[in-house]
Amino acid sequence: MFRKLSVLIASSAIIAAVYLLQSFTTIVPGGGIFIDKQQAQKAFVLLNKIRKDPNSYSERLGFSLRGIAPRGELQWDDSLCAVAERRAMSMASRGWFGDVDPDGYGVNYYINKAAYSLTDDQVKHKKESNLAAIEGGAASGEVAIGNIIIDKDKLGDSGRKLLLGIGDFNAALVDVGIGFVHGTGSTKYRSYTCIIIAKRSKPLQTKASY
């Protein structure tokens, strides 16, 4: 009787431990791939610092940012973050990397679907993806920011222009959401980062308080 009771207690402890572990872990199909919100926040902080004084980061990045105008701080947006996380997770779990997903949609389509309203021109074509920058392989969110700015992945300078608000269109964008996802030994990259920067076409509706 004592032995059965001991086994029951031990089993209960194991079940409780597993439950506790799962409560602090993002479990996804395939295993090992998970969202890292801490790295996303670190990327957010660094991005705003670089935007405030681009040239002061030239030496750190090993890339000249001389002549790039300072820009205001971007505001964190949970809707954009959710889209960015899903985008990064999709790249990691489905094995693709680019502006258009395997279903043929760019990020603008998903932003608009997430109740973050865009203009008609921004969602006119389903492949439109001019509000996101991506990076693959960075060891941290901060490294991902630097890699996009210096164009380490050789994707062109559109990512740098988006992040640093270069050009009238990018300079007018005010909100940001970042998704940082860790890959596994079987994914193409060790991590996937998606940074979305946008501006609502309509003000966010809030309920009046009485």
Coordinates of N, CA and C in Angstrom, one line a residue, residues 107-109 112 117-131 169 199 201:
V107 N 3.0 40.8 -46.5 CA 2.7 41.1 -45.2 C 1.5 42.2 -45.1
N108 N 1.4 43.1 -46.1 CA 0.4 44.1 -46.0 C -1.0 43.5 -45.9
Y109 N -1.2 42.4 -46.6 CA -2.5 41.7 -46.5 C -2.9 41.3 -45.1
N112 N -3.6 44.3 -42.6 CA -4.9 44.8 -42.8 C -6.0 43.8 -42.2
S117 N -5.8 49.1 -40.0 CA -6.3 49.5 -41.3 C -5.1 50.2 -42.1
L118 N -5.0 49.7 -43.3 CA -4.1 50.3 -44.3 C -4.9 51.0 -45.4
T119 N -4.2 51.8 -46.2 CA -4.9 52.4 -47.4 C -5.2 51.4 -48.4
D120 N -6.1 51.7 -49.3 CA -6.5 50.8 -50.4 C -5.3 50.5 -51.3
D121 N -4.4 51.5 -51.5 CA -3.2 51.3 -52.3 C -2.3 50.3 -51.7
Q122 N -2.2 50.2 -50.4 CA -1.3 49.3 -49.7 C -1.7 47.9 -49.7
V123 N -3.0 47.7 -50.0 CA -3.5 46.3 -50.1 C -4.1 46.0 -51.4
K124 N -3.8 46.8 -52.4 CA -4.3 46.6 -53.8 C -3.9 45.3 -54.4
H125 N -2.6 45.0 -54.1 CA -2.0 43.7 -54.6 C -1.7 42.8 -53.4
K126 N -2.1 41.6 -53.5 CA -2.0 40.6 -52.4 C -0.5 40.3 -52.0
K127 N 0.4 40.6 -53.0 CA 1.8 40.3 -52.7 C 2.5 41.5 -52.1
E128 N 1.8 42.6 -51.9 CA 2.5 43.8 -51.4 C 3.1 43.6 -50.0
S129 N 4.3 44.0 -49.9 CA 5.0 43.7 -48.6 C 6.0 44.8 -48.3
N130 N 5.6 46.1 -48.4 CA 6.6 47.2 -48.3 C 6.6 47.7 -46.9
L131 N 6.0 47.1 -45.9 CA 6.0 47.5 -44.5 C 6.7 46.6 -43.6
F169 N 7.8 58.4 -47.5 CA 6.8 57.3 -47.1 C 7.2 56.7 -45.8
K199 N 1.6 52.8 -40.4 CA 0.8 53.8 -39.9 C -0.6 53.5 -40.2
S201 N -4.3 53.9 -41.4 CA -5.0 54.8 -42.3 C -6.2 55.5 -41.6

